[in-house]
């Protein structure tokens, strides 16, 4: 029995360490707690470590549809003032400028790539600097499949 | 050898700005993150890689500086002949002390440069052909160029590189 409990604990521990894995059961968007019958998109993200004094971070990676089209409608994280979807673009003078985007369409059987030069998640105002090796619990709300919470690893750029 | 190869790289990328020299760049007051004044002559005898960015830039600048650091490290000892300079386009919020820790995070030899006077900063950006527009009143983002401008060891502005760099691109271009 002791071995079984230890093994179970180890599994839970390892599960919590796997980057980008959803660690909380998804709940329906209406907040009832019932499991949603729609498969959740697969979330595989990482957060770039904060250089000194930087108060806005970004999350990159992929979100992949699990058979049905979906839409990321909002995101949040404990210890972060706001999480927004942005798209890298060009300003009137031809320089780089980011624009807020209203949600993120997730194709049924394809990935949305999040990158510095394209779409990405902006994490504004972290309470403390995030260092490589840490994890942030990111709460993603999808229009169709409800809420998913993932543990997202922090890594250095490059 | 390094100069020759970099020369090929720069010319191959742009083939422009042959006539611009360090001595013709705006002679404005600049402060470097090493606590000394900055003048363009400090780049003489080395390849200067000049980037216009700011600490509050959440995606483009950390990515570009990380890529540059990786590329300079890939040069090994030859990296000593390259000086990367980030000129802040947000001098109100980027003090030289803050710039020092910021650029050092990416590479200990990187230099941050602050041009305090907004007109001087505009003049320098214009001389390089670097797009720049300050943030609107009340904050917000700053529109800025993503190019890395190349100044050869003889002080001539030879062209620019545009991130993202492919891994090993610079080292390969230098024959490494």
CSV table of C-alpha atoms in Angstrom, one decimal:
chain,number,residue,atom,x,y,z
A,1,UNK,CA,0.0,0.0,0.0
A,2,UNK,CA,2.8,2.3,0.9
A,3,UNK,CA,4.5,1.6,-2.4
A,4,UNK,CA,1.2,2.3,-4.2
A,5,UNK,CA,0.8,5.6,-2.5
A,6,UNK,CA,4.4,6.5,-3.2
A,7,UNK,CA,4.0,5.6,-6.9
A,8,UNK,CA,0.8,7.6,-7.1
A,9,UNK,CA,2.5,10.6,-5.5
A,10,UNK,CA,5.4,10.3,-7.9
A,11,UNK,CA,3.1,10.2,-10.9
A,12,UNK,CA,1.2,13.3,-9.8
A,13,UNK,CA,4.5,15.0,-9.1
A,14,UNK,CA,5.9,14.2,-12.5
A,15,UNK,CA,2.7,15.0,-14.2
A,16,UNK,CA,2.9,18.5,-12.7
A,17,UNK,CA,6.4,18.9,-14.0
A,18,UNK,CA,5.7,18.1,-17.7
A,19,UNK,CA,5.9,21.4,-19.6
A,20,UNK,CA,2.6,22.6,-21.1
A,21,UNK,CA,0.5,19.7,-19.8
A,22,UNK,CA,-2.9,20.5,-18.6
A,23,UNK,CA,-2.8,19.7,-14.9
A,24,UNK,CA,-6.4,20.6,-14.0
A,25,UNK,CA,-9.4,18.8,-15.4
A,26,UNK,CA,-11.1,21.1,-17.8
A,27,UNK,CA,-14.4,22.5,-16.6
A,28,UNK,CA,-17.3,23.7,-18.7
A,29,UNK,CA,-17.4,27.3,-19.7
A,30,UNK,CA,-20.5,27.8,-17.7
A,31,UNK,CA,-18.6,27.1,-14.6
A,32,UNK,CA,-20.7,24.1,-13.4
A,33,UNK,CA,-17.7,21.9,-13.1
A,34,UNK,CA,-19.1,19.3,-15.4
A,35,UNK,CA,-16.5,17.8,-17.8
A,36,UNK,CA,-17.0,19.2,-21.2
A,37,UNK,CA,-17.6,16.6,-23.9
A,38,UNK,CA,-15.6,18.6,-26.4
A,39,UNK,CA,-11.9,17.7,-26.6
A,40,UNK,CA,-9.6,20.4,-25.4
A,41,UNK,CA,-7.0,21.9,-27.7
A,42,UNK,CA,-3.5,20.7,-26.9
A,43,UNK,CA,-1.5,23.5,-25.3
A,44,UNK,CA,2.3,23.5,-25.6
A,45,UNK,CA,3.7,26.9,-24.5
A,46,UNK,CA,6.7,28.3,-22.9
A,47,UNK,CA,7.4,31.7,-21.3
A,48,UNK,CA,10.5,33.7,-22.1
A,49,UNK,CA,12.4,34.6,-18.9
A,50,UNK,CA,12.3,38.2,-17.8
A,51,UNK,CA,15.5,40.2,-18.6
A,52,UNK,CA,16.2,42.6,-15.6
A,53,UNK,CA,13.6,45.3,-15.2
A,54,UNK,CA,11.2,44.0,-17.8
A,55,UNK,CA,7.6,44.0,-16.7
A,56,UNK,CA,6.0,42.5,-19.7
A,57,UNK,CA,6.6,38.9,-20.7
A,58,UNK,CA,5.5,36.7,-23.6
A,59,UNK,CA,4.4,33.1,-24.1
A,60,UNK,CA,5.2,31.2,-27.3
A,61,UNK,CA,4.7,27.8,-28.6
A,62,UNK,CA,1.7,26.1,-30.1
A,63,UNK,CA,-2.0,25.5,-29.5
A,64,UNK,CA,-3.4,22.6,-31.5
A,65,UNK,CA,-7.0,21.7,-32.2
A,66,UNK,CA,-8.2,18.4,-31.1
A,67,UNK,CA,-10.7,17.7,-33.8
A,68,UNK,CA,-13.2,20.6,-33.4
A,69,UNK,CA,-12.6,24.2,-34.2
A,70,UNK,CA,-12.3,26.4,-31.1
A,71,UNK,CA,-11.4,29.9,-30.0
A,72,UNK,CA,-9.3,31.2,-27.2
A,73,UNK,CA,-11.4,34.0,-25.7
A,74,UNK,CA,-9.4,34.9,-22.7
A,75,UNK,CA,-6.4,34.0,-20.5
A,76,UNK,CA,-5.2,34.8,-17.1
A,77,UNK,CA,-2.5,33.8,-14.6
A,78,UNK,CA,-2.1,34.2,-10.9
A,79,UNK,CA,0.5,36.8,-10.1
A,80,UNK,CA,0.1,38.4,-13.5
A,81,UNK,CA,-2.0,41.6,-14.0
A,82,UNK,CA,-3.3,40.7,-17.4
A,83,UNK,CA,-2.8,38.2,-20.3
A,84,UNK,CA,-3.6,39.4,-23.8
A,85,UNK,CA,-3.2,38.0,-27.3
A,86,UNK,CA,-1.0,40.3,-29.5
A,87,UNK,CA,0.1,40.1,-33.0
A,88,UNK,CA,3.5,41.5,-34.2
A,89,UNK,CA,2.9,44.0,-36.9
A,90,UNK,CA,4.3,47.2,-38.6
A,91,UNK,CA,3.6,50.7,-37.6
A,92,UNK,CA,3.0,53.7,-39.9
A,93,UNK,CA,6.7,54.3,-40.2
A,94,UNK,CA,7.5,50.7,-41.1
A,95,UNK,CA,8.9,49.8,-37.7
A,96,UNK,CA,7.8,47.0,-35.4
A,97,UNK,CA,4.6,47.6,-33.4
A,98,UNK,CA,2.4,45.1,-31.7
A,99,UNK,CA,-1.4,45.1,-32.0
A,100,UNK,CA,-3.9,43.5,-29.6
A,101,UNK,CA,-6.0,40.8,-31.1
A,102,UNK,CA,-9.5,39.8,-30.1
A,103,UNK,CA,-9.0,36.1,-29.3
A,104,UNK,CA,-7.3,33.3,-31.1
A,105,UNK,CA,-9.0,30.9,-33.6
A,106,UNK,CA,-7.9,27.3,-33.1
A,107,UNK,CA,-8.4,25.2,-36.2
A,108,UNK,CA,-9.9,21.8,-35.8
A,109,UNK,CA,-6.9,19.8,-36.8
A,110,UNK,CA,-4.0,22.2,-37.0
A,111,UNK,CA,-1.8,24.3,-34.8
A,112,UNK,CA,-1.7,28.0,-34.1
A,113,UNK,CA,1.9,29.0,-33.7
A,114,UNK,CA,2.8,31.6,-31.1
A,115,UNK,CA,6.0,33.4,-31.8
A,116,UNK,CA,7.8,36.7,-31.3
A,117,UNK,CA,7.2,37.7,-34.9
A,118,UNK,CA,3.6,36.6,-35.1
A,119,UNK,CA,0.8,35.9,-32.7
A,120,UNK,CA,1.7,35.5,-29.0
A,121,UNK,CA,0.4,35.8,-25.5
A,122,UNK,CA,1.5,38.9,-23.5
A,123,UNK,CA,1.8,38.6,-19.8
A,124,UNK,CA,1.6,42.1,-18.3
A,125,UNK,CA,2.8,43.0,-14.9
A,126,UNK,CA,4.1,39.9,-13.2
A,127,UNK,CA,4.2,40.3,-9.5
A,128,UNK,CA,7.8,39.0,-9.4
A,129,UNK,CA,10.3,38.4,-12.2
A,130,UNK,CA,10.0,34.9,-13.7
A,131,UNK,CA,13.2,33.0,-13.9
A,132,UNK,CA,14.1,30.0,-16.1
A,133,UNK,CA,13.1,26.8,-14.4
A,134,UNK,CA,10.0,28.2,-12.9
A,135,UNK,CA,6.5,27.4,-14.0
A,136,UNK,CA,3.4,29.6,-14.3
A,137,UNK,CA,-0.1,28.3,-14.1
A,138,UNK,CA,-1.9,29.7,-17.1
A,139,UNK,CA,-5.7,29.6,-17.3
A,140,UNK,CA,-7.0,29.5,-20.8
A,141,UNK,CA,-10.7,29.9,-21.6
A,142,UNK,CA,-11.9,28.5,-24.9
A,143,UNK,CA,-15.3,29.2,-26.4
A,144,UNK,CA,-16.1,25.6,-27.1
A,145,UNK,CA,-14.2,23.4,-24.7
A,146,UNK,CA,-14.2,25.6,-21.6
A,147,UNK,CA,-11.3,26.3,-19.3
A,148,UNK,CA,-7.9,24.6,-19.3
A,149,UNK,CA,-5.2,25.3,-16.8
A,150,UNK,CA,-1.6,24.5,-17.9
A,151,UNK,CA,1.7,24.7,-16.1
A,152,UNK,CA,3.9,26.6,-18.5
A,153,UNK,CA,7.7,26.5,-18.1
A,154,UNK,CA,9.9,29.6,-18.1
A,155,UNK,CA,13.0,29.4,-20.3
A,156,UNK,CA,15.7,31.7,-21.5
A,157,UNK,CA,15.4,33.1,-24.9
A,158,UNK,CA,17.5,31.5,-27.6
B,1,UNK,CA,39.8,37.8,-43.0
B,2,UNK,CA,37.0,38.6,-40.6
B,3,UNK,CA,36.6,42.1,-42.0
B,4,UNK,CA,36.6,40.8,-45.6
B,5,UNK,CA,34.0,38.1,-44.9
B,6,UNK,CA,31.8,40.4,-42.9
B,7,UNK,CA,32.1,42.9,-45.7
B,8,UNK,CA,30.8,40.3,-48.2
B,9,UNK,CA,28.0,39.5,-45.8
B,10,UNK,CA,27.0,43.1,-45.4
B,11,UNK,CA,27.2,43.9,-49.1
B,12,UNK,CA,25.4,40.8,-50.0
B,13,UNK,CA,22.5,41.8,-47.7
B,14,UNK,CA,22.1,45.4,-48.8
B,15,UNK,CA,24.8,46.9,-50.9
B,16,UNK,CA,23.7,50.3,-49.6
B,17,UNK,CA,25.0,53.2,-47.6
B,18,UNK,CA,28.6,53.0,-48.8
B,19,UNK,CA,29.0,56.7,-48.5
B,20,UNK,CA,27.9,57.0,-44.8
B,21,UNK,CA,30.8,57.2,-42.3
B,22,UNK,CA,30.9,57.3,-38.6
B,23,UNK,CA,32.3,60.7,-38.7
B,24,UNK,CA,29.2,61.9,-40.6
B,25,UNK,CA,26.8,60.5,-38.0
B,26,UNK,CA,25.1,63.1,-35.8
B,27,UNK,CA,27.6,64.3,-33.1
B,28,UNK,CA,25.2,64.3,-30.2
B,29,UNK,CA,25.6,63.7,-26.5
B,30,UNK,CA,25.4,60.0,-25.7
B,31,UNK,CA,26.0,58.0,-22.6
B,32,UNK,CA,27.1,54.4,-22.5
B,33,UNK,CA,26.1,51.7,-20.1
B,34,UNK,CA,29.7,51.3,-19.0
B,35,UNK,CA,29.5,54.7,-17.4
B,36,UNK,CA,31.6,56.5,-20.0
B,37,UNK,CA,30.4,58.9,-22.7
B,38,UNK,CA,29.7,57.2,-26.0
B,39,UNK,CA,31.0,58.4,-29.3
B,40,UNK,CA,30.8,56.6,-32.7
B,41,UNK,CA,34.6,56.6,-32.7
B,42,UNK,CA,34.5,54.0,-29.9
B,43,UNK,CA,33.5,51.5,-32.6
B,44,UNK,CA,36.6,52.2,-34.8
B,45,UNK,CA,38.7,49.2,-35.6
B,46,UNK,CA,35.8,46.8,-34.9
B,47,UNK,CA,32.6,45.8,-36.5
B,48,UNK,CA,29.8,47.8,-34.9
B,49,UNK,CA,26.4,46.1,-34.8
B,50,UNK,CA,23.9,48.9,-33.9
B,51,UNK,CA,20.4,48.1,-32.8
B,52,UNK,CA,17.6,50.4,-31.7
B,53,UNK,CA,15.4,49.0,-29.0
B,54,UNK,CA,14.2,49.4,-25.4
B,55,UNK,CA,13.9,47.5,-22.2
B,56,UNK,CA,10.2,47.6,-22.1
B,57,UNK,CA,9.9,45.9,-25.5
B,58,UNK,CA,8.6,42.4,-24.6
B,59,UNK,CA,9.2,40.3,-27.7
B,60,UNK,CA,11.2,41.8,-30.5
B,61,UNK,CA,14.1,43.2,-28.5
B,62,UNK,CA,14.8,40.2,-26.2
B,63,UNK,CA,14.6,37.9,-29.2
B,64,UNK,CA,16.9,40.0,-31.3
B,65,UNK,CA,19.4,40.5,-28.6
B,66,UNK,CA,19.4,36.8,-27.7
B,67,UNK,CA,19.9,35.9,-31.3
B,68,UNK,CA,22.8,38.4,-31.5
B,69,UNK,CA,24.4,37.1,-28.4
B,70,UNK,CA,24.2,33.6,-29.7
B,71,UNK,CA,25.7,34.6,-33.0
B,72,UNK,CA,28.5,36.6,-31.4
B,73,UNK,CA,29.3,33.7,-29.1
B,74,UNK,CA,29.4,31.4,-32.1
B,75,UNK,CA,32.3,33.6,-33.4
B,76,UNK,CA,34.5,32.5,-30.5
B,77,UNK,CA,37.6,34.7,-30.2
B,78,UNK,CA,36.7,36.6,-33.3
B,79,UNK,CA,33.7,37.9,-31.3
B,80,UNK,CA,36.2,40.4,-29.8
B,81,UNK,CA,36.2,42.3,-33.1
B,82,UNK,CA,32.5,42.8,-32.9
B,83,UNK,CA,30.8,45.4,-30.7
B,84,UNK,CA,27.0,45.2,-30.3
B,85,UNK,CA,25.4,48.4,-29.3
B,86,UNK,CA,21.7,48.9,-28.3
B,87,UNK,CA,20.6,52.5,-28.5
B,88,UNK,CA,17.5,52.9,-26.4
B,89,UNK,CA,14.5,54.4,-28.0
B,90,UNK,CA,13.0,55.0,-24.6
B,91,UNK,CA,15.5,57.2,-22.9
B,92,UNK,CA,12.9,58.5,-20.4
B,93,UNK,CA,12.6,55.0,-18.8
B,94,UNK,CA,16.0,53.5,-19.7
B,95,UNK,CA,18.7,55.0,-17.5
B,96,UNK,CA,22.2,53.9,-18.3
B,97,UNK,CA,22.4,51.9,-15.1
B,98,UNK,CA,19.3,50.0,-16.1
B,99,UNK,CA,20.6,49.5,-19.6
B,100,UNK,CA,23.8,48.1,-18.2
B,101,UNK,CA,22.1,45.2,-16.4
B,102,UNK,CA,19.7,44.7,-19.3
B,103,UNK,CA,22.3,44.3,-22.1
B,104,UNK,CA,24.6,42.3,-19.9
B,105,UNK,CA,21.8,39.8,-19.4
B,106,UNK,CA,22.2,38.9,-23.0
B,107,UNK,CA,26.0,39.3,-23.4
B,108,UNK,CA,28.6,40.8,-21.0
B,109,UNK,CA,30.2,42.7,-23.9
B,110,UNK,CA,27.1,44.3,-25.2
B,111,UNK,CA,26.8,48.1,-24.7
B,112,UNK,CA,23.7,50.1,-24.1
B,113,UNK,CA,23.6,53.7,-25.2
B,114,UNK,CA,21.3,56.5,-24.1
B,115,UNK,CA,20.6,59.6,-26.1
B,116,UNK,CA,18.7,61.9,-23.7
B,117,UNK,CA,17.6,64.6,-26.1
B,118,UNK,CA,14.6,63.5,-28.2
B,119,UNK,CA,15.6,65.5,-31.2
B,120,UNK,CA,19.1,64.0,-31.1
B,121,UNK,CA,17.6,60.5,-30.9
B,122,UNK,CA,15.4,61.3,-33.9
B,123,UNK,CA,18.5,62.6,-35.8
B,124,UNK,CA,20.5,59.5,-35.1
B,125,UNK,CA,17.7,57.2,-36.1
B,126,UNK,CA,17.2,59.1,-39.3
B,127,UNK,CA,20.9,59.0,-40.1
B,128,UNK,CA,20.8,55.2,-39.9
B,129,UNK,CA,17.5,55.0,-41.7
B,130,UNK,CA,16.0,53.3,-38.6
B,131,UNK,CA,12.2,53.6,-38.2
B,132,UNK,CA,11.2,55.1,-34.9
B,133,UNK,CA,8.2,56.8,-33.4
B,134,UNK,CA,7.9,57.6,-29.7
B,135,UNK,CA,5.0,56.2,-27.7
B,136,UNK,CA,1.8,58.2,-27.6
B,137,UNK,CA,1.1,60.4,-24.6
B,138,UNK,CA,0.4,58.3,-21.5
B,139,UNK,CA,2.6,55.4,-22.5
B,140,UNK,CA,2.1,52.5,-24.9
B,141,UNK,CA,4.4,50.9,-27.3
B,142,UNK,CA,7.3,52.5,-29.2
B,143,UNK,CA,7.5,51.8,-32.9
B,144,UNK,CA,11.1,51.0,-33.7
B,145,UNK,CA,13.3,49.3,-36.3
B,146,UNK,CA,14.3,45.7,-35.9
B,147,UNK,CA,17.3,46.0,-38.1
B,148,UNK,CA,20.9,45.6,-36.9
B,149,UNK,CA,23.1,48.1,-38.6
B,150,UNK,CA,26.6,47.1,-39.6
B,151,UNK,CA,29.5,49.5,-39.3
B,152,UNK,CA,32.8,48.2,-40.7
B,153,UNK,CA,36.1,48.6,-38.9
B,154,UNK,CA,36.9,51.6,-41.1
B,155,UNK,CA,33.8,53.4,-39.9
B,156,UNK,CA,31.6,52.9,-42.8
B,157,UNK,CA,27.9,52.1,-42.5
B,158,UNK,CA,27.7,49.1,-44.7
B,159,UNK,CA,24.2,47.7,-44.4
B,160,UNK,CA,21.9,45.9,-42.1
B,161,UNK,CA,20.8,42.5,-40.9
B,162,UNK,CA,17.2,41.8,-40.2
B,163,UNK,CA,16.2,39.4,-37.4
B,164,UNK,CA,15.4,36.6,-36.8
B,165,UNK,CA,18.9,35.2,-37.4
B,166,UNK,CA,19.1,31.6,-38.4
B,167,UNK,CA,21.2,29.7,-35.9
B,168,UNK,CA,24.9,29.9,-36.9
B,169,UNK,CA,24.1,32.3,-39.7
B,170,UNK,CA,26.7,34.9,-38.7
B,171,UNK,CA,29.4,32.3,-38.0
B,172,UNK,CA,28.8,30.7,-41.3
B,173,UNK,CA,28.9,34.0,-43.1
B,174,UNK,CA,32.3,34.6,-41.4
B,175,UNK,CA,33.7,31.3,-42.6
B,176,UNK,CA,33.3,29.6,-39.2
